Tab-separated table of C-alpha atoms and ligand atoms in Angstrom:
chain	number	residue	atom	x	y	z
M	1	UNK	CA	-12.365	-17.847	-9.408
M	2	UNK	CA	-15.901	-16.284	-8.121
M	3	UNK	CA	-17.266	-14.240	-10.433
M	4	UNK	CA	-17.455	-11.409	-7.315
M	5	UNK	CA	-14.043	-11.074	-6.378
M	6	UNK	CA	-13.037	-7.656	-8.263
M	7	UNK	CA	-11.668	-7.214	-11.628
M	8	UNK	CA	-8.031	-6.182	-10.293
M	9	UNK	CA	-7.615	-9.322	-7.840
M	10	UNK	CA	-8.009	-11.612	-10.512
M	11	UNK	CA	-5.082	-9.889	-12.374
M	12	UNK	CA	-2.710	-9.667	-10.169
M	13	UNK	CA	-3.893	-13.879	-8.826
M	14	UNK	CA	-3.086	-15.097	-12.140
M	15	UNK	CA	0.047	-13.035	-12.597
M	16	UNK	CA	1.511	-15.145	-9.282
M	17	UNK	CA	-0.013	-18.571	-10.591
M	18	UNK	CA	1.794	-18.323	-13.709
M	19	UNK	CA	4.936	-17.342	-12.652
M	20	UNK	CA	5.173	-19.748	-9.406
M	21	UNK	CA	5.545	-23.567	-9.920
M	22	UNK	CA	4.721	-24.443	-6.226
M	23	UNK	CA	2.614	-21.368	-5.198
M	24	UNK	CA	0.313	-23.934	-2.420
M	25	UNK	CA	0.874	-21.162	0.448
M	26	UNK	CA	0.265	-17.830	-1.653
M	27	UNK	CA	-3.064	-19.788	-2.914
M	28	UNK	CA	-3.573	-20.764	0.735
M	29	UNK	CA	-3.212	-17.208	2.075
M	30	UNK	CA	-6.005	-15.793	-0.383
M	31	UNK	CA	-8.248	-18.485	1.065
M	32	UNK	CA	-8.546	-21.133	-1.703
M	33	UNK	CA	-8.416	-24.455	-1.405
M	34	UNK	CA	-5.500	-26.906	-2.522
M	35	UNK	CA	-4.783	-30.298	-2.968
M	36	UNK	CA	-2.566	-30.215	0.624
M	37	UNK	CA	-1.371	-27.977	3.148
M	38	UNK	CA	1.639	-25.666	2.422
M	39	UNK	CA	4.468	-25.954	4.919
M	40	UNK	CA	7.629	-23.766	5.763
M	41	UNK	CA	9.316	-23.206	9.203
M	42	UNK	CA	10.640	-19.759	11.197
M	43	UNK	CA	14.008	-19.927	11.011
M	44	UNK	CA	14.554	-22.237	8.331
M	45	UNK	CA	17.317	-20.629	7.437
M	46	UNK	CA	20.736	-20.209	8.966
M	47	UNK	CA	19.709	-22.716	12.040
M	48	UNK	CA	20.189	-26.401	11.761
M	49	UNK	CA	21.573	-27.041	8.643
M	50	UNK	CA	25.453	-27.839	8.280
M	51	UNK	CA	25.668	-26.252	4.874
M	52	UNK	CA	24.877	-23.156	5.875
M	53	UNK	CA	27.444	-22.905	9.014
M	54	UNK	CA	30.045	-23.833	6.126
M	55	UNK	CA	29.040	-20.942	4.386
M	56	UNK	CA	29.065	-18.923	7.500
M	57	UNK	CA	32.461	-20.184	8.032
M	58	UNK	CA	33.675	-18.507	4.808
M	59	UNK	CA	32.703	-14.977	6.069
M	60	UNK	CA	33.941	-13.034	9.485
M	61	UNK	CA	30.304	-13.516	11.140
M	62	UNK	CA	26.343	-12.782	10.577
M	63	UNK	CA	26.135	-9.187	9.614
M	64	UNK	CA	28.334	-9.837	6.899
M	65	UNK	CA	26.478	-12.868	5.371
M	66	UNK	CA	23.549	-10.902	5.586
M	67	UNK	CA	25.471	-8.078	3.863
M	68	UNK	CA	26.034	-10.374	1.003
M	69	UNK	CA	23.672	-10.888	-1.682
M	70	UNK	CA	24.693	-13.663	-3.384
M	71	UNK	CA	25.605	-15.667	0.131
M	72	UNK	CA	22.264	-14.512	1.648
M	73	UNK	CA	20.545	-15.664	-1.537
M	74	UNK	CA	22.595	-19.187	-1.227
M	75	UNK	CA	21.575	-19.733	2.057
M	76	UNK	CA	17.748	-18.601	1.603
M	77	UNK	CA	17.509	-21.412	-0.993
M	78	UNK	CA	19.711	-23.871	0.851
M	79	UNK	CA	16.399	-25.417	3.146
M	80	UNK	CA	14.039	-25.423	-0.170
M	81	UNK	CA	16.757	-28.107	-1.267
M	82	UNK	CA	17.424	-29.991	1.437
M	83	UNK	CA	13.676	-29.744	3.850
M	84	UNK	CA	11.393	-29.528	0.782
M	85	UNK	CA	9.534	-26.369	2.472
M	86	UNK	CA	6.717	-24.477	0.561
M	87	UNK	CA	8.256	-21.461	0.545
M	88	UNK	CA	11.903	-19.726	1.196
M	89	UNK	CA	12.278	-16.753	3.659
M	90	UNK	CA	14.573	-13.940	2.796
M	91	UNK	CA	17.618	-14.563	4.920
M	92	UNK	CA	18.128	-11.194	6.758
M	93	UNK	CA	17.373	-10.331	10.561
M	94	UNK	CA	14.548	-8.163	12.064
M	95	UNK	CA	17.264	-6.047	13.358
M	96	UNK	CA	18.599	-4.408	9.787
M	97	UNK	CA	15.952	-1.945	11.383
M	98	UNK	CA	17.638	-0.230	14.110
M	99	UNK	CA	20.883	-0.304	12.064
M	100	UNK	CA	19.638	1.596	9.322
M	101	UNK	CA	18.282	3.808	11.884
M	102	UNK	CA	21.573	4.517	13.351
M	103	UNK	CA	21.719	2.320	16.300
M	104	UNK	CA	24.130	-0.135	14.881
M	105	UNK	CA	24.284	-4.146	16.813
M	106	UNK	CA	26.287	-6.946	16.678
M	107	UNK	CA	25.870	-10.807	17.648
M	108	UNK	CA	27.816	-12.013	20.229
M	109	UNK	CA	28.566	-15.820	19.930
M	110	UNK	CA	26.682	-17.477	21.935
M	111	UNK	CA	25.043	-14.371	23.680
M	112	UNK	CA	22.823	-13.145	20.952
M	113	UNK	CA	22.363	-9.695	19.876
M	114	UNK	CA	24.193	-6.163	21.526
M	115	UNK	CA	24.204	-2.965	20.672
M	116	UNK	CA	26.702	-0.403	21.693
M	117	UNK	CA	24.234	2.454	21.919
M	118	UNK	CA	20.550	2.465	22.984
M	119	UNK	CA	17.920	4.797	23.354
M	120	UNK	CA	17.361	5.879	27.311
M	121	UNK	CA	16.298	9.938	26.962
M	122	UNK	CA	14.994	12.725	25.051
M	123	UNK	CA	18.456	13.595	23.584
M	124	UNK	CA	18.955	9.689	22.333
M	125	UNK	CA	15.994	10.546	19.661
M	126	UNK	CA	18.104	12.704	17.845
M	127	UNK	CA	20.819	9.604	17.116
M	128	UNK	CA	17.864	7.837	15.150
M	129	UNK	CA	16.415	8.518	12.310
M	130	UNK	CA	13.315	7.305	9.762
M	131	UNK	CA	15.232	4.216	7.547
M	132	UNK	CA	14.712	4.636	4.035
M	133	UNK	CA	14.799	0.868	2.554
M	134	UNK	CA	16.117	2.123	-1.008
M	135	UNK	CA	19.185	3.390	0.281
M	136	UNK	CA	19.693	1.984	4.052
M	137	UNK	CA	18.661	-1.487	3.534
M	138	UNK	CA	19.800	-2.113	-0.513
M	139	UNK	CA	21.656	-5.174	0.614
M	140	UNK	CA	18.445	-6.882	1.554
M	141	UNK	CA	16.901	-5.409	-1.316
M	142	UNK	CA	19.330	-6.868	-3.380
M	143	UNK	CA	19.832	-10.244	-1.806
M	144	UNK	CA	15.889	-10.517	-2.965
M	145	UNK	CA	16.261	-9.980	-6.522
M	146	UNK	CA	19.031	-12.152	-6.435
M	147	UNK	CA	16.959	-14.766	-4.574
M	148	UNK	CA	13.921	-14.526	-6.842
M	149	UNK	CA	16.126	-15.005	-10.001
M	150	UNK	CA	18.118	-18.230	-8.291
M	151	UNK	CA	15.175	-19.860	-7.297
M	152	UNK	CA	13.370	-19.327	-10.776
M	153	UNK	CA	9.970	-19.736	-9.728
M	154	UNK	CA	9.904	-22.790	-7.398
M	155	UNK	CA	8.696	-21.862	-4.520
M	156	UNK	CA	7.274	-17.908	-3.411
M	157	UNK	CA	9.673	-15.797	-1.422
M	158	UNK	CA	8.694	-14.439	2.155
M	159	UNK	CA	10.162	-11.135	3.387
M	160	UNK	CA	9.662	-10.040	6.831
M	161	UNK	CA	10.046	-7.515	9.716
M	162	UNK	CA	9.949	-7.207	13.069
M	163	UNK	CA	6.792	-5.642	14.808
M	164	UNK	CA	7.025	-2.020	15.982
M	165	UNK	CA	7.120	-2.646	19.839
M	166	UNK	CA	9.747	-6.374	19.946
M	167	UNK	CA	12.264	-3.501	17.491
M	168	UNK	CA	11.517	-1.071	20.161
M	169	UNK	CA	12.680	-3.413	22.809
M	170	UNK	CA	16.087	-3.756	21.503
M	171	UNK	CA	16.461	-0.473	21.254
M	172	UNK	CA	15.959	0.109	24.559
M	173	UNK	CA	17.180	-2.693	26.251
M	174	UNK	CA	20.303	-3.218	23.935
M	175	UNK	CA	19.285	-6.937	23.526
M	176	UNK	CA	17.776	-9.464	24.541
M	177	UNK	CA	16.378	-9.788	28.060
M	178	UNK	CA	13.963	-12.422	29.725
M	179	UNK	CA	11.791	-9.649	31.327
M	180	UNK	CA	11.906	-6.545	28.739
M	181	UNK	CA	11.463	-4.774	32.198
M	182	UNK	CA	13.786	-1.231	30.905
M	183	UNK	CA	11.567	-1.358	27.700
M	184	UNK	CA	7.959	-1.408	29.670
M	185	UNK	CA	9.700	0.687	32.280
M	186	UNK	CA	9.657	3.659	28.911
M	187	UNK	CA	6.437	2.814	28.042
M	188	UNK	CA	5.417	3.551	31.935
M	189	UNK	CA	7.696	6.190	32.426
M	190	UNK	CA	7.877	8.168	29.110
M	191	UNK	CA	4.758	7.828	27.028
M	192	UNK	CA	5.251	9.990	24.715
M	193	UNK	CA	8.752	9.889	24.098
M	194	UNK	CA	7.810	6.092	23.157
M	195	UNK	CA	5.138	6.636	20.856
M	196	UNK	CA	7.939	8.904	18.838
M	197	UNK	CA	10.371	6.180	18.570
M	198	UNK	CA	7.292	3.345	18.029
M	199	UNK	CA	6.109	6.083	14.866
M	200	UNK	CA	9.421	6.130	13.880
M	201	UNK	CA	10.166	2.281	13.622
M	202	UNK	CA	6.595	1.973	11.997
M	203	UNK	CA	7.734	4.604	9.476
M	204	UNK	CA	10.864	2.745	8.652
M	205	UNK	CA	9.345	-0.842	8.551
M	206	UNK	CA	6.451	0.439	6.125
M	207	UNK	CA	9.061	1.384	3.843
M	208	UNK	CA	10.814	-1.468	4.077
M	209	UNK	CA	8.507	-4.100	3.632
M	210	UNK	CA	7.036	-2.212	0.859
M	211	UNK	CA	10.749	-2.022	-0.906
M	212	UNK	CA	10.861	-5.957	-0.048
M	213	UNK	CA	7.684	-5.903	-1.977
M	214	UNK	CA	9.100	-4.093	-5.061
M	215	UNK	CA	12.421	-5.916	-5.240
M	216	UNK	CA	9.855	-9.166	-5.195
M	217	UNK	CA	8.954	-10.629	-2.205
M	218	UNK	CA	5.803	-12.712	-2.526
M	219	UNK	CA	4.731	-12.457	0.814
M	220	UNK	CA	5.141	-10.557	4.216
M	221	UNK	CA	5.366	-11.848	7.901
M	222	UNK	CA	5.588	-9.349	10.586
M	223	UNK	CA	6.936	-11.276	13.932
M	224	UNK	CA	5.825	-9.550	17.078
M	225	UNK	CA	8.253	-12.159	19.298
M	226	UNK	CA	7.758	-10.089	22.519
M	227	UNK	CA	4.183	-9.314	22.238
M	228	UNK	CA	3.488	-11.957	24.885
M	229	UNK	CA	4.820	-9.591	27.683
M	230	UNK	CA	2.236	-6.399	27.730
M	231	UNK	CA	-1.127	-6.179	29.048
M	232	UNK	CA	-3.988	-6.346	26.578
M	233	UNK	CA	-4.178	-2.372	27.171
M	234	UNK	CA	-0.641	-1.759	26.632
M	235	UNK	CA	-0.471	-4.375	23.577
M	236	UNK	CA	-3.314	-1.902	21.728
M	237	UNK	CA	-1.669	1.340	22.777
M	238	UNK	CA	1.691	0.295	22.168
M	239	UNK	CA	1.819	-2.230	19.522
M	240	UNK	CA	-1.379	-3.642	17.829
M	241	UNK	CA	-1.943	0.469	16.340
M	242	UNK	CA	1.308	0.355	15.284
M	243	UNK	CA	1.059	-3.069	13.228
M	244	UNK	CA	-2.707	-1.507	12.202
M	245	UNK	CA	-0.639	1.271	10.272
M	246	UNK	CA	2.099	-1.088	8.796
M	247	UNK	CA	-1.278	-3.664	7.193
M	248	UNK	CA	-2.649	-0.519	6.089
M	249	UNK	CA	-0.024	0.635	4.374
M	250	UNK	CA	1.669	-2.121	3.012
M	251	UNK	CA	1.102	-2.631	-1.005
M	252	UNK	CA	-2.250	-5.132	-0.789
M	253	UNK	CA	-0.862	-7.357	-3.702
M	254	UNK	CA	1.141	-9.731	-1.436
M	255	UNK	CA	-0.319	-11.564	1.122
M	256	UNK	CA	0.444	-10.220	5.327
M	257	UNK	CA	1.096	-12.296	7.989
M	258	UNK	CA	1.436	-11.436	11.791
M	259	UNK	CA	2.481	-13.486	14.260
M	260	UNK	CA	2.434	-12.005	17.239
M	261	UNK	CA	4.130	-14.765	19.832
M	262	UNK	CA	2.732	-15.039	23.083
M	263	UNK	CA	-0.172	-12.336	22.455
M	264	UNK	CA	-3.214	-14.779	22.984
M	265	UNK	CA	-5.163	-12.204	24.493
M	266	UNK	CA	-5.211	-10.228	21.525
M	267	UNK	CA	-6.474	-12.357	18.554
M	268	UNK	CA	-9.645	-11.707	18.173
M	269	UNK	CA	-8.250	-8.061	17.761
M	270	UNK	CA	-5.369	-9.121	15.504
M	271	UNK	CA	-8.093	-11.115	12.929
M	272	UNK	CA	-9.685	-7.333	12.260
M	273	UNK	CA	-6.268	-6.233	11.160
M	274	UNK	CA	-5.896	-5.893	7.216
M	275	UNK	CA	-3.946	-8.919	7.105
M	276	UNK	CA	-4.313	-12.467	5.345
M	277	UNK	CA	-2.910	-14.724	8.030
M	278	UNK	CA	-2.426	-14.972	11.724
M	279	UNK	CA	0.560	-16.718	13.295
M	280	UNK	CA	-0.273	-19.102	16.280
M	281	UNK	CA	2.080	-20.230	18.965
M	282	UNK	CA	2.049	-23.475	19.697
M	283	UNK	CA	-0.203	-22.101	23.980
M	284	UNK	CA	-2.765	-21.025	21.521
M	285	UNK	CA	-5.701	-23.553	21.510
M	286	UNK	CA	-6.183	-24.319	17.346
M	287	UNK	CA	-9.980	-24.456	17.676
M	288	UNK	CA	-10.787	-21.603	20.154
M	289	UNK	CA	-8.328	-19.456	17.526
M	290	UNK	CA	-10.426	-20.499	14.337
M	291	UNK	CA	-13.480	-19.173	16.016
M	292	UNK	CA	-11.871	-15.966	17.417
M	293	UNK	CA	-9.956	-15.470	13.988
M	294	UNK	CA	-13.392	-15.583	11.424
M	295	UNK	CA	-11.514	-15.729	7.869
M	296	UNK	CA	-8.099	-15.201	8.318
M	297	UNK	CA	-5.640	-17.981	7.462
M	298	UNK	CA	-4.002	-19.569	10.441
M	299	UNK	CA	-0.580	-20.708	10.357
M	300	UNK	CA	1.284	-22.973	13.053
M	301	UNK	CA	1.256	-24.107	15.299
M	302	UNK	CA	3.099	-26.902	16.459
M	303	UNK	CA	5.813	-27.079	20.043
M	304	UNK	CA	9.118	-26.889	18.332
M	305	UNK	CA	10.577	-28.677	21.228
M	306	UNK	CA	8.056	-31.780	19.737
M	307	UNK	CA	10.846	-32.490	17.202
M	308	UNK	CA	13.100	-33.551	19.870
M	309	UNK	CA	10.536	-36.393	19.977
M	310	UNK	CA	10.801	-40.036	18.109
M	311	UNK	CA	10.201	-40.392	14.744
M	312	UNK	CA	7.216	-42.154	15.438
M	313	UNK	CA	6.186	-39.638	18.126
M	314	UNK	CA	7.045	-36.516	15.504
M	315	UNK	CA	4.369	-38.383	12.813
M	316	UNK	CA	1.495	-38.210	15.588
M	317	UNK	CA	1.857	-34.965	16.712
M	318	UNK	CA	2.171	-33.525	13.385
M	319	UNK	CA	-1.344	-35.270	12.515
M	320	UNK	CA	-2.479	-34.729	15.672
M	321	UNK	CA	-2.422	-30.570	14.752
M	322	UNK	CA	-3.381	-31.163	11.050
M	323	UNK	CA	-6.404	-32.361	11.838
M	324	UNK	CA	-7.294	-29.978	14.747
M	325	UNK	CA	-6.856	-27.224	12.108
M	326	UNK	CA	-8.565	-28.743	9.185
M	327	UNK	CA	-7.769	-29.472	5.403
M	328	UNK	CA	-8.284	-25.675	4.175
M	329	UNK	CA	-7.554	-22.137	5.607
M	330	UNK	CA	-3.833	-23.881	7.451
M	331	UNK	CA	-0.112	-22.751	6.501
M	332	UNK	CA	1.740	-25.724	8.300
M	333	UNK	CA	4.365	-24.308	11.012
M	334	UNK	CA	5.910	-24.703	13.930
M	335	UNK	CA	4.636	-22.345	16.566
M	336	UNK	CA	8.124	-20.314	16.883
M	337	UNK	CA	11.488	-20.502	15.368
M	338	UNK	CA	13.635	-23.879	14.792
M	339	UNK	CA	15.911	-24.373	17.877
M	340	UNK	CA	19.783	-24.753	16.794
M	341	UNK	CA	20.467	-28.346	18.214
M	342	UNK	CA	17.341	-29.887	16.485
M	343	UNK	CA	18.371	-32.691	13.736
M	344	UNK	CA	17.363	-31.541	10.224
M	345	UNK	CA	15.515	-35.523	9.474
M	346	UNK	CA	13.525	-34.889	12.329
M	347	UNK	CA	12.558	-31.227	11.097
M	348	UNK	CA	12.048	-33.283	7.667
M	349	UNK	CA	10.033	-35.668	9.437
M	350	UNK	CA	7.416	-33.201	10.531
M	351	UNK	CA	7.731	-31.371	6.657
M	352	UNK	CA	7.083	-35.015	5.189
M	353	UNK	CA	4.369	-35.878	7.379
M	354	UNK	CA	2.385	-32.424	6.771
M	355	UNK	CA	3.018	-33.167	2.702
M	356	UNK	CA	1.798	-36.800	3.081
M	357	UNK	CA	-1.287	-36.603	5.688
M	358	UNK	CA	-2.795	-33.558	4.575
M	359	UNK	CA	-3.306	-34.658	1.048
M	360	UNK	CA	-4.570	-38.019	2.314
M	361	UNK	CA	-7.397	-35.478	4.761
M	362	UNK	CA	-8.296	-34.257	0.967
M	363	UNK	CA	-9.441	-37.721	0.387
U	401	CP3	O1	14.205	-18.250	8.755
U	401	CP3	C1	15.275	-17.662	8.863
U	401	CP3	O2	16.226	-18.128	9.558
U	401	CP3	C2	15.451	-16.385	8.112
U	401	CP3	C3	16.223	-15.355	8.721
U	401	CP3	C4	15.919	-14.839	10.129
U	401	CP3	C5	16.953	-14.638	11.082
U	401	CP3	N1	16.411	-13.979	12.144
U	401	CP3	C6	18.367	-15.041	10.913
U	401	CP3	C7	19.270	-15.089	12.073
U	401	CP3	C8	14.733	-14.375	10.683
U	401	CP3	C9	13.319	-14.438	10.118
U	401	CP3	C10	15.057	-13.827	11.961
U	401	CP3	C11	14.072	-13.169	12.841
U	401	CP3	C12	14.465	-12.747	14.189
U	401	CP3	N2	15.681	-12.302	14.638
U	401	CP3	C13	13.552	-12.640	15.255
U	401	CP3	C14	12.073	-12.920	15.154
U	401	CP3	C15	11.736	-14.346	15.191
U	401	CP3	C16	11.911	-14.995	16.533
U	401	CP3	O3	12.722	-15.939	16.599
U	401	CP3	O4	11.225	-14.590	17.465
U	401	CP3	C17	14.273	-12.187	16.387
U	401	CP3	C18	13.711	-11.944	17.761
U	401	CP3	C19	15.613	-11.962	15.979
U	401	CP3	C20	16.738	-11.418	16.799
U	401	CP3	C21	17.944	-12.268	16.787
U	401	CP3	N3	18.792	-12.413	15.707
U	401	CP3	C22	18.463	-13.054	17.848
U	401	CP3	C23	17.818	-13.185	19.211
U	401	CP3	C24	19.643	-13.685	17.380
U	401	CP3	C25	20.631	-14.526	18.166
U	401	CP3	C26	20.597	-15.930	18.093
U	401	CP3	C27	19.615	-16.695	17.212
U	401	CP3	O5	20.035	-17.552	16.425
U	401	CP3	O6	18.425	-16.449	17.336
U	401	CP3	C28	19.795	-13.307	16.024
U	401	CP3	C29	20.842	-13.761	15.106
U	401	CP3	C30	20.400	-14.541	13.929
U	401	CP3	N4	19.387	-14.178	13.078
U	401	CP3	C31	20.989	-15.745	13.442
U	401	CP3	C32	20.279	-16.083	12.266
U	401	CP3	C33	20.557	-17.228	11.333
U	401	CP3	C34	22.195	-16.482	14.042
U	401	CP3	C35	23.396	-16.093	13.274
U	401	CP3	C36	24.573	-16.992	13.363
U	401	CP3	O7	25.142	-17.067	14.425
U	401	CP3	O8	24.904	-17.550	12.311
């Protein structure tokens, strides 16, 4: 450890290295070196593997599974067994959010998410209100403590959020859309009354992720999924100062990420944020991103859809981005979420092949 870094940080680093067998990413994040790259996946949980739709069989649907801790805890750990990732991720969705705010949703098979009620006017405000994580969101809360005990120490345990503005978007548009055109339509139409619900999200998620923090989550993504569809201007205005106030205010012990999918035009901006790591789709050049990005961490960044590729062709492209991002400063990704119909040896493929070649780059 250099003798500058303060007093405190060295605490609080040793606490996590004793307490964490496998703790390659949270060593990563803080910018150290390690013997090999760290590796975990978006949407490692719930997606590919058939254990978990056997355990989602058991219950009436999602919400529920995510309702119940020891379930949600099972199938958090479920891909640390059976990929070998770096890390689990607190099974949950970005939108316990606008539940506990009062807009409640539910997943349609094969449609995605809906809910009943959205926010259009003035008079919609007053059906939503600030979450408080403690007693809106205990089930996650809960499912982490739970999830921290089960996995005694293996591997760290991410929790996560969604970014103020893609939260916002369901809200408005009720779910998902391919052009988010009634959500920018508010932002164009009804500034203000945006920036309210925006505050209030922020509010909410600030609380939450610092709860998530408390109950013993060992790091924090923020996903920005929609980001890609503002303007640089409207990105700023609209979501970058929101995500400003949620780094700010998040308890500095654990490690941030933001990923911000599709927002290329805004990372120089996003590496000044008080965060640790930056999440790269796979459109974002690796190199020009290292030198718009200074410290940070990067994390990412390869195609999902490259796993529908060959064994052979999986291995290459995996190297291919390992060594375009270099042995230090990398969390190994993909540069979105695993896709449902990809075969969990491929996604093993890529997870063995960042293990194997990055410690032979150390060499
Ligand atoms: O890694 C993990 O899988 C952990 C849990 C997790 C889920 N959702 C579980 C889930 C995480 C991190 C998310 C994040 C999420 N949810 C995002 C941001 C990341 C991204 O992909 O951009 C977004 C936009 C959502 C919203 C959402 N939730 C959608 C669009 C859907 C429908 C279909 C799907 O699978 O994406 C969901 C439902 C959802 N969230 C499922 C799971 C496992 C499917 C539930 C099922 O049918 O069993």
């Amino acid at each position: 450890m250099p003798a500058a870094f303060p007093k405190f940080r060295i605490q609080i680093d040793n606490s996590y290295t004793m307490s964490i067998q496998n703790d390659l990413i949270l060593r990563t994040a803080r910018g150290e070196k390690t013997e090999r790259t760290p590796v975990w996946l978006m949407r490692q949980a719930g997606r590919i593997l058939p254990e978990y739709r056997k355990v989602r069989a058991s219950v009436s649907g999602f919400i529920e599974l995510c309702q119940t801790p020891e379930l949600a805890a099972e199938v958090t750990i479920q891909p640390v067994d059976l990929l070998g990732v770096d890390a689990a991720i607190i099974f949950s969705d970005i939108l316990v959010i606008p539940e506990a705010m009062g807009l409640p949703y539910e997943l349609v098979e094969k449609k995605g998410p809906f809910f009943p009620n959205t926010i259009q006017t003035e008079s919609d405000l007053k059906n939503v209100r600030t979450a408080d994580a403690e007693s809106d969101l205990g089930y996650v809360l809960e499912a982490i403590r739970l999830t921290k005990k089960e996995l005694n120490g293996r591997v760290p345990l991410i929790g996560f959020a969604g970014a103020p503005w893609t939260i916002f978007s369901y809200m408005i548009e009720g779910g998902g859309s391919k052009t988010f055109s009634k959500a920018k339509k508010m932002l164009y139409t009804q500034p203000e009354l945006s920036h309210r619900l925006l505050q209030m999200i922020t509010d909410s998620t600030i609380s939450y992720l610092n709860a998530q923090i408390n109950a013993g989550a060992d790091m924090v993504q923020v996903f920005d999924s929609w980001a890609g569809i503002l303007s640089p201007a409207q990105y700023e205005t609209f979501a970058l100062s929101y995500i400003r106030q949620i780094c700010n205010a998040i308890n500095q012990e654990v490690p941030v990420t933001v990923f911000a999918k599709g927002a290329f035009f805004a990372r120089e901006e996003i590496s000044k944020l008080n965060c640790n790591t930056i999440g790269l789709d796979w459109n974002m050049d690796i190199k020009e991103s290292r030198k718009l990005a200074g410290k940070k961490i990067l994390q990412g960044n390869l195609d999902p859809c490259a796993l529908y590729g060959s064994f052979d062709e999986i291995r290459k492209q995996t190297k291919t981005m390992l060594d375009a991002f270099g042995p230090d400063k990398h969390i190994a990704n993909l540069g979105h979420g695993l896709y449902p119909d990809l075969q969990p040896d491929k996604v093993r493929c890529f997870i063995d092949t960042v293990k194997e070649y990055s410690t032979q780059m150390r060499k």
